[in-house]
CSV table of C-alpha atoms and ligand atoms in Angstrom, one decimal:
chain,number,residue,atom,x,y,z
A,1078,MET,CA,13.1,17.7,-8.3
A,1079,MET,CA,12.9,19.4,-4.8
A,1080,THR,CA,14.5,22.3,-3.5
A,1081,SER,CA,14.8,23.0,0.0
A,1082,SER,CA,12.3,26.2,-0.3
A,1083,GLU,CA,9.5,23.8,-0.8
A,1084,SER,CA,9.7,22.5,2.9
A,1085,SER,CA,8.2,25.5,4.1
A,1086,SER,CA,5.3,26.0,2.4
A,1087,PRO,CA,2.5,26.6,4.7
A,1088,LEU,CA,-0.9,25.2,3.7
A,1089,SER,CA,-4.2,25.3,5.8
A,1090,TYR,CA,-4.9,21.8,5.7
A,1091,SER,CA,-1.6,20.9,6.9
A,1092,PRO,CA,-1.8,18.4,10.1
A,1093,THR,CA,-0.3,20.9,12.2
A,1094,PRO,CA,1.6,24.2,12.2
A,1095,SER,CA,4.8,22.5,12.7
A,1096,PRO,CA,4.0,19.0,10.7
A,1097,GLU,CA,7.4,17.3,10.8
A,1098,LEU,CA,5.8,13.8,11.4
A,1099,ILE,CA,9.0,12.0,12.3
A,1100,LYS,CA,12.4,12.9,13.5
A,1101,ILE,CA,15.1,10.9,11.9
A,1102,ASN,CA,18.6,9.6,13.6
A,1103,SER,CA,20.5,9.2,10.7
A,1104,THR,CA,23.8,8.6,12.4
A,1105,HIS,CA,23.6,4.6,12.0
A,1106,LYS,CA,22.1,3.5,8.9
A,1107,SER,CA,22.5,-0.4,8.4
A,1108,TYR,CA,22.5,-1.7,4.8
A,1109,HIS,CA,22.3,-5.2,3.5
A,1110,ILE,CA,22.8,-6.0,0.0
A,1111,GLU,CA,19.5,-6.3,-1.3
A,1112,VAL,CA,20.5,-7.1,-4.6
A,1113,GLY,CA,22.3,-10.2,-3.4
A,1114,LEU,CA,18.9,-11.1,-1.9
A,1115,ALA,CA,16.8,-10.7,-5.0
A,1116,ILE,CA,19.5,-12.8,-6.8
A,1117,LEU,CA,19.0,-15.8,-4.3
A,1118,PHE,CA,15.2,-15.2,-4.3
A,1119,LEU,CA,15.0,-15.7,-8.1
A,1120,CYS,CA,17.3,-18.7,-7.8
A,1121,LEU,CA,15.0,-20.7,-5.7
A,1122,THR,CA,13.2,-23.3,-7.4
A,1123,ILE,CA,10.4,-23.7,-5.2
A,1124,PRO,CA,7.3,-23.4,-7.2
A,1125,SER,CA,6.7,-19.6,-7.9
A,1126,LEU,CA,3.3,-19.3,-6.5
A,1127,LEU,CA,4.1,-20.9,-3.1
A,1128,PHE,CA,7.1,-18.7,-3.0
A,1129,LEU,CA,5.4,-15.5,-3.6
A,1130,THR,CA,2.5,-16.5,-1.1
A,1131,LEU,CA,5.5,-16.7,1.3
A,1132,ILE,CA,7.8,-14.1,0.6
A,1133,TYR,CA,5.5,-11.2,-0.2
A,1134,HIS,CA,3.2,-11.6,2.7
A,1135,ARG,CA,5.3,-10.1,5.8
A,1136,GLU,CA,4.2,-9.6,8.9
A,1137,THR,CA,3.3,-5.8,9.7
A,1138,THR,CA,2.4,-6.2,13.1
A,1139,SER,CA,3.9,-7.1,16.5
A,1140,ILE,CA,1.3,-9.4,17.4
A,1141,SER,CA,-1.2,-9.4,20.3
A,1142,SER,CA,-2.8,-6.9,22.8
A,1143,THR,CA,-0.6,-8.5,25.3
A,1144,SER,CA,3.1,-8.1,24.0
A,1145,THR,CA,4.9,-5.2,25.4
A,1146,LYS,CA,5.9,-4.3,22.1
A,1147,THR,CA,9.5,-3.6,22.2
A,1148,THR,CA,9.9,-3.5,18.6
A,1149,THR,CA,8.6,0.3,18.3
A,1150,THR,CA,10.1,1.5,21.7
A,1151,ASP,CA,13.8,1.2,20.7
A,1152,SER,CA,13.2,3.0,17.5
A,1153,SER,CA,15.3,6.3,18.2
A,1154,PHE,CA,13.9,7.9,15.2
A,1155,LEU,CA,10.4,8.2,16.2
A,1156,LYS,CA,9.5,11.3,18.5
A,1157,SER,CA,8.1,9.3,21.3
A,1158,SER,CA,6.8,5.9,21.2
A,1159,PHE,CA,3.3,5.7,20.8
A,1160,GLN,CA,1.4,2.7,22.1
A,1161,LYS,CA,-2.3,3.2,21.0
A,1162,ASN,CA,-3.8,0.1,20.2
A,1163,PHE,CA,-5.8,-0.9,16.9
A,1164,TYR,CA,-9.2,-2.4,17.5
A,1165,ARG,CA,-10.7,-5.1,14.9
A,1166,LYS,CA,-14.2,-4.0,14.1
A,1167,SER,CA,-16.4,-6.9,11.7
A,1168,LEU,CA,-18.2,-6.0,8.7
A,1169,LEU,CA,-21.0,-8.2,10.2
A,1170,ASN,CA,-23.8,-6.3,8.7
A,1171,TYR,CA,-22.7,-6.5,4.8
A,1172,SER,CA,-23.3,-10.2,3.9
A,1173,HIS,CA,-21.0,-10.1,0.9
A,1174,ALA,CA,-18.0,-8.7,2.7
A,1175,ARG,CA,-16.7,-12.5,3.3
A,1176,CYS,CA,-13.0,-13.8,3.3
A,1177,MET,CA,-12.2,-16.8,1.1
A,1178,ASP,CA,-13.2,-19.1,4.0
A,1179,ASP,CA,-16.4,-17.4,4.3
A,1180,SER,CA,-15.4,-15.9,7.5
A,1181,ILE,CA,-16.6,-12.2,7.9
A,1182,ALA,CA,-14.0,-9.9,7.1
A,1183,SER,CA,-13.0,-7.1,9.2
A,1184,TYR,CA,-10.9,-3.9,9.7
A,1185,TYR,CA,-9.0,-2.3,12.3
A,1186,ILE,CA,-9.0,1.0,13.6
A,1187,ARG,CA,-7.5,3.6,15.8
A,1188,LEU,CA,-8.6,7.0,16.7
A,1189,ALA,CA,-5.7,10.1,16.6
A,1190,ASN,CA,-4.0,10.3,19.9
A,1191,ASN,CA,-5.5,14.2,20.2
A,1192,ASN,CA,-9.1,13.0,19.6
A,1193,ASN,CA,-8.9,15.2,16.3
A,1194,ASN,CA,-11.1,13.8,13.6
A,1195,SER,CA,-9.7,15.7,10.8
A,1196,TYR,CA,-7.1,13.5,9.5
A,1197,TRP,CA,-7.5,10.2,8.3
A,1198,LEU,CA,-5.4,7.3,6.7
A,1199,ILE,CA,-6.9,4.1,5.3
A,1200,TYR,CA,-4.5,1.3,4.5
A,1201,PHE,CA,-5.3,-1.8,2.2
A,1202,ASP,CA,-2.8,-4.4,2.6
A,1203,GLY,CA,-1.2,-6.6,0.1
A,1204,GLY,CA,-0.1,-10.1,-0.5
A,1205,TRP,CA,0.0,-11.4,-3.8
A,1206,PHE,CA,-3.2,-13.4,-5.2
A,1207,CYS,CA,-4.5,-16.6,-6.4
A,1208,TYR,CA,-6.6,-17.2,-9.4
A,1209,SER,CA,-7.8,-21.0,-9.7
A,1210,LYS,CA,-8.9,-23.6,-7.8
A,1211,GLU,CA,-5.4,-25.0,-7.8
A,1212,SER,CA,-3.7,-22.3,-6.8
A,1213,CYS,CA,-6.1,-21.3,-4.1
A,1214,ASN,CA,-5.5,-24.5,-2.6
A,1215,LEU,CA,-2.0,-24.0,-2.2
A,1216,ARG,CA,-2.3,-20.5,-1.0
A,1217,ARG,CA,-4.8,-22.1,1.7
A,1218,LEU,CA,-1.9,-24.9,2.7
A,1219,TYR,CA,0.8,-22.3,2.7
A,1220,SER,CA,-0.8,-19.0,3.8
A,1221,PRO,CA,-3.6,-19.6,5.5
A,1222,ASN,CA,-3.8,-16.2,7.4
A,1223,LEU,CA,-4.1,-14.7,3.6
A,1224,MET,CA,-7.6,-16.3,3.6
A,1225,THR,CA,-9.4,-15.8,6.9
A,1226,SER,CA,-10.3,-13.4,9.2
A,1227,ASN,CA,-10.4,-16.2,12.0
A,1228,ASN,CA,-7.1,-15.6,13.6
A,1229,LEU,CA,-7.0,-12.1,13.8
A,1230,ASN,CA,-6.6,-10.4,17.4
A,1231,GLU,CA,-9.2,-8.1,18.3
A,1232,LYS,CA,-6.2,-5.7,19.5
A,1233,LYS,CA,-3.2,-5.2,17.6
A,1234,SER,CA,-0.6,-2.8,17.5
A,1235,PHE,CA,1.1,-2.1,13.8
A,1236,ILE,CA,4.6,-1.0,13.3
A,1237,GLY,CA,5.9,1.4,10.4
A,1238,ILE,CA,4.0,4.4,9.5
A,1239,PHE,CA,1.2,3.4,11.4
A,1240,SER,CA,2.9,4.1,14.7
A,1241,SER,CA,4.3,7.4,13.4
A,1242,LEU,CA,1.2,9.0,12.3
A,1243,LYS,CA,-0.2,10.1,15.7
A,1244,GLN,CA,-2.5,12.6,14.8
A,1245,TYR,CA,-4.0,10.5,12.2
A,1246,ASN,CA,-7.3,7.9,12.7
A,1247,ILE,CA,-6.1,5.0,11.0
A,1248,ILE,CA,-7.8,2.3,9.5
A,1249,TYR,CA,-6.0,-0.6,8.8
A,1250,VAL,CA,-7.5,-3.4,6.2
A,1251,PRO,CA,-6.3,-7.0,6.1
A,1252,TYR,CA,-6.1,-8.8,2.7
A,1253,CYS,CA,-8.3,-12.2,2.9
A,1254,SER,CA,-9.9,-12.2,-0.7
A,1255,SER,CA,-6.8,-13.1,-2.5
A,1256,ASP,CA,-8.4,-11.3,-5.8
A,1257,LEU,CA,-6.3,-7.5,-5.6
A,1258,TRP,CA,-9.4,-6.2,-4.0
A,1259,SER,CA,-11.7,-6.4,-7.2
A,1260,GLY,CA,-13.7,-9.5,-7.1
A,1261,SER,CA,-17.3,-10.5,-6.5
A,1262,SER,CA,-17.9,-14.1,-6.5
A,1263,ASN,CA,-19.5,-16.5,-4.4
A,1264,LYS,CA,-18.7,-19.2,-6.4
A,1265,THR,CA,-14.9,-18.8,-6.2
A,1266,HIS,CA,-15.2,-16.7,-2.8
A,1267,SER,CA,-13.7,-14.1,-4.0
A,1268,HIS,CA,-14.9,-10.8,-2.4
A,1269,GLY,CA,-12.3,-8.2,-2.4
A,1270,SER,CA,-14.7,-5.8,-4.2
A,1271,ASP,CA,-17.4,-6.3,-2.0
A,1272,ILE,CA,-15.1,-5.9,1.1
A,1273,PHE,CA,-13.5,-2.7,-0.2
A,1274,HIS,CA,-17.2,-0.9,-0.5
A,1275,ALA,CA,-18.4,-2.4,2.9
A,1276,ILE,CA,-15.5,-0.6,4.4
A,1277,PHE,CA,-16.6,2.7,2.9
A,1278,ASP,CA,-20.2,2.0,3.5
A,1279,ASP,CA,-19.5,1.3,7.3
A,1280,LEU,CA,-17.1,4.4,7.4
A,1281,LYS,CA,-19.9,6.5,5.9
A,1282,ILE,CA,-21.9,6.0,9.2
A,1283,ASP,CA,-19.1,6.6,11.4
A,1284,LYS,CA,-19.7,9.8,13.3
A,1285,ASN,CA,-15.9,10.2,13.5
A,1286,PHE,CA,-15.2,9.7,9.9
A,1287,GLN,CA,-18.1,12.2,8.8
A,1288,LYS,CA,-15.8,15.2,10.2
A,1289,ALA,CA,-12.9,14.1,8.0
A,1290,LYS,CA,-10.9,16.9,6.4
A,1291,GLN,CA,-8.3,14.9,4.8
A,1292,ILE,CA,-8.2,11.5,3.9
A,1293,ILE,CA,-5.0,9.5,2.7
A,1294,PHE,CA,-5.9,6.2,1.1
A,1295,THR,CA,-2.8,4.0,1.1
A,1296,GLY,CA,-2.3,0.9,-0.5
A,1297,PHE,CA,0.5,-1.7,-0.5
A,1298,SER,CA,1.1,-4.0,-3.6
A,1299,ALA,CA,-2.4,-6.1,-4.3
A,1300,GLY,CA,-3.7,-3.1,-2.0
A,1301,GLY,CA,-2.3,-0.4,-4.0
A,1302,LEU,CA,-3.7,-2.1,-7.2
A,1303,GLY,CA,-7.0,-2.3,-5.6
A,1304,LEU,CA,-7.0,1.5,-5.1
A,1305,LEU,CA,-6.1,2.2,-8.9
A,1306,LEU,CA,-9.0,0.2,-9.5
A,1307,ASN,CA,-11.8,1.3,-7.2
A,1308,LEU,CA,-10.6,4.8,-6.2
A,1309,PRO,CA,-11.7,6.4,-9.3
A,1310,ASN,CA,-15.3,5.8,-9.1
A,1311,LEU,CA,-15.1,5.9,-5.2
A,1312,LEU,CA,-13.5,9.4,-4.9
A,1313,GLN,CA,-16.3,11.1,-7.0
A,1314,GLN,CA,-18.5,10.5,-3.9
A,1315,PHE,CA,-16.6,12.3,-1.6
A,1316,PRO,CA,-17.5,16.0,-1.0
A,1317,THR,CA,-14.9,18.6,-2.6
A,1318,HIS,CA,-13.9,20.2,0.7
A,1319,ILE,CA,-12.1,17.2,1.9
A,1320,ASP,CA,-8.5,17.0,0.7
A,1321,LEU,CA,-8.1,13.7,-0.7
A,1322,ARG,CA,-4.7,12.0,-1.1
A,1323,VAL,CA,-3.5,8.6,-2.5
A,1324,ILE,CA,-0.6,6.8,-1.8
A,1325,ILE,CA,0.5,3.7,-3.7
A,1326,ASP,CA,3.0,1.7,-2.2
A,1327,SER,CA,4.7,-0.8,-4.5
A,1328,GLY,CA,1.8,-1.3,-6.9
A,1329,TRP,CA,3.1,0.8,-9.6
A,1330,PHE,CA,3.3,-2.4,-12.1
A,1331,ILE,CA,4.2,-1.8,-16.2
A,1332,ASP,CA,3.4,-3.9,-19.1
A,1333,TYR,CA,6.9,-4.7,-19.6
A,1334,PRO,CA,7.2,-5.7,-23.6
A,1335,GLY,CA,7.6,-9.3,-24.2
A,1336,SER,CA,6.8,-10.4,-20.8
A,1337,ILE,CA,5.2,-13.6,-20.9
A,1338,ASN,CA,4.2,-13.8,-17.4
A,1339,GLY,CA,3.6,-10.1,-16.4
A,1340,ILE,CA,0.5,-8.0,-15.4
A,1341,SER,CA,-1.2,-8.8,-18.3
A,1342,LYS,CA,-2.0,-12.6,-17.4
A,1343,ILE,CA,-4.4,-10.8,-14.7
A,1344,ASN,CA,-6.7,-10.5,-17.5
A,1345,GLU,CA,-7.4,-14.2,-17.1
A,1346,ALA,CA,-7.4,-14.0,-13.4
A,1347,MET,CA,-10.1,-11.5,-13.6
A,1348,VAL,CA,-12.7,-13.9,-14.8
A,1349,TYR,CA,-12.0,-16.3,-11.8
A,1350,TRP,CA,-12.5,-13.3,-9.4
A,1351,ASN,CA,-15.5,-11.9,-11.4
A,1352,THR,CA,-13.7,-8.8,-11.0
A,1353,GLN,CA,-16.0,-5.7,-10.9
A,1354,ILE,CA,-14.8,-3.1,-13.2
A,1355,PRO,CA,-16.0,0.5,-12.2
A,1356,SER,CA,-17.7,2.5,-14.7
A,1357,SER,CA,-14.7,4.8,-15.0
A,1358,CYS,CA,-12.6,2.4,-16.2
A,1359,GLN,CA,-13.3,1.7,-19.9
A,1360,LEU,CA,-9.9,0.4,-21.0
A,1361,LYS,CA,-9.7,-2.6,-22.9
A,1362,PRO,CA,-8.2,-5.2,-22.3
A,1363,GLN,CA,-9.6,-4.7,-18.6
A,1364,TYR,CA,-6.2,-5.7,-16.8
A,1365,LYS,CA,-5.1,-2.0,-17.8
A,1366,CYS,CA,-7.5,-0.6,-15.2
A,1367,PHE,CA,-4.7,-2.0,-12.8
A,1368,LEU,CA,-1.9,-0.2,-14.6
A,1369,GLY,CA,-0.8,2.9,-12.7
A,1370,SER,CA,-0.2,4.9,-16.0
A,1371,GLU,CA,-3.4,4.1,-17.1
A,1372,ALA,CA,-5.4,4.3,-13.9
A,1373,ILE,CA,-4.4,7.7,-12.8
A,1374,ARG,CA,-5.8,9.5,-15.8
A,1375,LEU,CA,-9.3,8.6,-14.2
A,1376,PHE,CA,-8.7,9.9,-10.8
A,1377,PRO,CA,-10.6,13.2,-10.0
A,1378,SER,CA,-8.2,16.0,-10.7
A,1379,ARG,CA,-8.2,17.6,-7.4
A,1380,VAL,CA,-6.7,14.2,-5.9
A,1381,SER,CA,-2.9,14.3,-4.9
A,1382,ILE,CA,-1.1,11.0,-5.8
A,1383,LEU,CA,2.1,9.7,-4.4
A,1384,VAL,CA,3.6,6.8,-6.2
A,1385,ILE,CA,6.4,5.1,-4.0
A,1386,GLN,CA,7.9,2.3,-6.1
A,1387,SER,CA,11.6,0.5,-6.1
A,1388,LEU,CA,12.6,0.7,-9.0
A,1389,PHE,CA,14.1,-3.2,-9.1
A,1390,ASP,CA,10.7,-4.1,-7.2
A,1391,GLN,CA,11.1,-7.6,-6.6
A,1392,THR,CA,7.6,-8.6,-7.1
A,1393,GLN,CA,7.5,-7.2,-10.6
A,1394,LEU,CA,10.8,-8.7,-11.5
A,1395,HIS,CA,9.7,-12.0,-10.0
A,1396,LEU,CA,6.1,-11.6,-12.0
A,1397,ASP,CA,7.8,-11.0,-15.3
A,1398,LYS,CA,10.8,-13.5,-14.6
A,1399,LEU,CA,13.3,-10.8,-15.2
A,1400,ASN,CA,17.0,-10.9,-14.5
A,1401,PRO,CA,17.4,-8.3,-11.8
A,1402,HIS,CA,21.0,-7.3,-13.1
A,1403,SER,CA,19.4,-6.2,-16.0
A,1404,ASN,CA,18.8,-2.2,-16.0
A,1405,ASP,CA,16.3,-2.4,-18.7
A,1406,PHE,CA,13.5,-3.1,-16.8
A,1407,SER,CA,14.3,-0.2,-14.7
A,1408,LEU,CA,14.8,2.4,-17.6
A,1409,LYS,CA,11.3,1.1,-18.9
A,1410,LEU,CA,9.9,1.9,-15.4
A,1411,ILE,CA,11.5,5.3,-15.3
A,1412,GLU,CA,10.2,5.9,-18.8
A,1413,ASN,CA,6.8,5.0,-17.7
A,1414,LEU,CA,6.8,7.2,-14.3
A,1415,ARG,CA,8.1,10.1,-16.1
A,1416,GLN,CA,4.9,9.8,-18.5
A,1417,SER,CA,2.7,10.4,-15.5
A,1418,SER,CA,4.7,13.1,-14.1
A,1419,ASN,CA,2.4,15.6,-14.9
A,1420,ARG,CA,-0.2,14.1,-12.3
A,1421,ILE,CA,1.8,12.2,-9.7
A,1422,SER,CA,4.5,12.6,-7.0
A,1423,ILE,CA,7.3,9.8,-7.1
A,1424,PHE,CA,9.7,8.4,-4.9
A,1425,ALA,CA,11.5,5.8,-6.5
A,1426,PRO,CA,14.6,4.3,-5.0
A,1427,ALA,CA,16.8,2.1,-6.9
A,1428,CYS,CA,17.3,-0.4,-4.0
A,1429,SER,CA,15.5,-3.5,-4.6
A,1430,ILE,CA,12.7,-4.0,-2.5
A,1431,HIS,CA,9.0,-4.7,-2.2
A,1432,GLY,CA,7.1,-2.1,0.2
A,1433,PHE,CA,7.9,0.7,2.2
A,1434,LEU,CA,5.5,2.1,4.6
A,1435,PHE,CA,5.0,-1.0,6.8
A,1436,ARG,CA,8.7,-1.2,7.6
A,1437,SER,CA,10.0,0.3,11.1
A,1438,LEU,CA,12.6,2.0,8.9
A,1439,TRP,CA,10.5,3.5,6.2
A,1440,PRO,CA,11.5,6.8,7.1
A,1441,GLN,CA,15.1,6.1,6.2
A,1442,PHE,CA,14.7,5.1,2.9
A,1443,ASP,CA,16.4,8.0,0.9
A,1444,ILE,CA,17.4,9.1,-2.6
A,1445,GLU,CA,20.5,11.6,-2.8
A,1446,GLN,CA,20.0,12.2,1.0
A,1447,ARG,CA,16.4,13.1,0.6
A,1448,THR,CA,14.9,10.4,3.2
A,1449,LEU,CA,11.1,9.2,2.5
A,1450,ALA,CA,10.1,10.8,5.9
A,1451,SER,CA,11.1,14.3,4.5
A,1452,VAL,CA,9.5,13.6,1.1
A,1453,LEU,CA,6.1,12.6,3.0
A,1454,ASN,CA,6.3,15.5,4.9
A,1455,VAL,CA,6.6,17.9,2.0
A,1456,TRP,CA,3.9,16.2,-0.1
A,1457,LEU,CA,1.8,16.3,2.9
A,1458,LYS,CA,1.9,20.2,3.0
A,1459,ARG,CA,1.9,20.6,-1.0
A,1460,LYS,CA,-0.8,22.2,-2.9
A,1461,LYS,CA,-2.4,19.9,-5.3
A,1462,ARG,CA,-1.2,20.5,-8.4
A,1463,THR,CA,2.5,20.8,-7.5
A,1464,HIS,CA,4.5,17.4,-7.2
A,1465,VAL,CA,7.6,16.1,-5.4
A,1466,GLN,CA,9.7,13.8,-7.9
A,1467,LEU,CA,12.7,11.8,-6.8
A,1468,ILE,CA,14.0,8.9,-8.8
A,1469,ASP,CA,17.2,7.5,-8.2
A,1470,HIS,CA,19.6,7.2,-10.7
A,1471,HIS,CA,22.3,5.3,-9.0
A,1472,PHE,CA,21.6,1.9,-10.1
A,1473,ASP,CA,24.8,0.5,-8.5
A,1474,SER,CA,25.2,2.2,-5.3
A,1475,SER,CA,21.7,2.0,-3.9
A,1476,PHE,CA,21.3,0.1,-0.4
A,1477,CYS,CA,17.8,-0.4,1.3
A,1478,PRO,CA,17.9,0.5,5.2
A,1479,GLN,CA,17.0,-3.2,6.8
A,1480,ARG,CA,16.2,-4.4,9.8
A,1481,ASP,CA,15.3,-8.2,10.8
A,1482,ASP,CA,12.3,-7.7,12.1
A,1483,ASP,CA,10.8,-5.9,9.2
A,1484,GLU,CA,11.2,-9.0,7.2
A,1485,ILE,CA,9.3,-12.4,7.3
B,1258,NAG,C1,-8.2,19.5,14.5
B,1258,NAG,O1,-7.0,19.9,14.2
B,1258,NAG,C2,-6.8,21.1,13.0
B,1258,NAG,C3,-5.7,21.3,12.6
B,1258,NAG,O2,-4.5,20.9,13.5
B,1258,NAG,C4,-7.8,22.1,13.7
B,1258,NAG,O3,-7.9,23.2,12.9
B,1258,NAG,C5,-8.9,21.7,14.3
B,1258,NAG,O4,-9.5,23.0,14.7
B,1258,NAG,C6,-8.7,20.3,15.1
B,1258,NAG,N1,-10.2,20.1,15.6
B,1258,NAG,C7,-10.8,19.6,16.6
B,1258,NAG,C8,-12.0,19.6,16.8
B,1258,NAG,O5,-10.1,20.0,17.9
B,1259,NAG,C1,-25.1,-3.7,12.3
B,1259,NAG,O1,-26.3,-2.6,12.2
B,1259,NAG,C2,-26.9,-2.4,13.4
B,1259,NAG,C3,-28.2,-1.7,12.9
B,1259,NAG,O2,-27.9,-0.3,12.3
B,1259,NAG,C4,-26.2,-1.9,14.4
B,1259,NAG,O3,-26.7,-1.5,15.6
B,1259,NAG,C5,-25.0,-2.7,14.9
B,1259,NAG,O4,-24.0,-1.7,15.6
B,1259,NAG,C6,-24.3,-2.9,13.3
B,1259,NAG,N1,-23.1,-3.6,13.8
B,1259,NAG,C7,-21.9,-3.6,13.4
B,1259,NAG,C8,-21.0,-4.4,14.2
B,1259,NAG,O5,-21.4,-2.7,12.7
B,1260,NAG,C1,-24.0,-14.5,-3.2
B,1260,NAG,O1,-24.3,-14.6,-1.7
B,1260,NAG,C2,-24.6,-13.8,-1.1
B,1260,NAG,C3,-25.1,-13.9,0.5
B,1260,NAG,O2,-25.2,-15.2,0.9
B,1260,NAG,C4,-26.6,-13.5,-1.6
B,1260,NAG,O3,-27.0,-12.4,-1.0
B,1260,NAG,C5,-26.1,-13.1,-3.0
B,1260,NAG,O4,-27.3,-13.0,-3.8
B,1260,NAG,C6,-25.3,-14.1,-3.5
B,1260,NAG,N1,-25.0,-13.9,-4.9
B,1260,NAG,C7,-25.2,-14.7,-6.2
B,1260,NAG,C8,-24.8,-14.1,-7.5
B,1260,NAG,O5,-25.5,-15.7,-6.0
């Protein structure tokens, strides 16, 4: 648990002398009953794949370069509105970095507002997956934008944490491979692993990135799973003077006992994707390389890890076909997080939601009055071996802050 004295630990690598990243207006919090949504959600009878690709991919962006972008300017909890655009860069020079429709994968970059190259955040997006000709055809039909880079604007602005961290240089990587960032197959057009590595090959030759002093690798959902798989090997390549940090946002899955559908099924999908298992992961069966509790043991010990995970995560409940009213899953998840508690920082609210940081209200999620923004501030200032751990035990009285423009 955190104590208030911890919020003042001054560390040399903290972004600013007074690194309060976000100012929060806590007077108005509108809550919706997420649990109700989750029930509705589980009662729907649409084939689960279509459903999931539609539900779990949300627009994080307020589209287009011409938009006047009122969505972030009315957020009273941001210190000031920060309008700087992200610019798209194509991975032209990397022949394997292709989306499922063979378009060239790309990423977005926005440099820090003070032109300081020290602080970087690299975000890998999520959006479920597909694992067979049939499921990928359905995905093409219902979520075409998850398979191509063709419809991406050259300039974009992003809400959520992307508009909060002004002093950070931010890389935002859209997800167009449908393979948990793991595949390398010309046959099935799964190139997540190729795209992932092309990003870092491209950054390595970027003069600004070469000056990085702190890098926060962040992944949402499928993006978080991609980090768990790919980072242990990759991080070994970074010089030791760089402060390396990892945030897994809603990508901490557990092997729920008795689940017919759960994450272990990904083992079969991995054949379709031709998943590239890094040499650092020798776990068998291989899907375990995606399991948080297993993967974090492979991370270099100097790397700090923050896990942000709802105890009633909508995606995992759906994947395992679990009753959202049963607490059993959540208790198992808590047990699983606790087993890793010597290694990770934890923010695990009980309100049912999937994904935090991309939402405009991300700073307001709280556990016992400690907000996610304050936890992130503390975590960023922390020494590497001390952890911030907050787990919500109020299962019945926990609500997520919500605003319509955060949802699909
Ligand atoms: C970038 O910011 C850090 C911390 O605020 C500071 O120590 C460093 O000198 C800055 N670098 C440049 C090039 O301004
Ligand atoms: C591709 O590589 C060439 C030669 O190194 C370089 O000049 C060019 O800027 C690169 N293009 C992109 C989009 O990175
Ligand atoms: C996949 O396609 C790329 C680009 O066309 C090519 O360089 C590579 O050799 C192919 N790989 C296989 C295994 O066929």
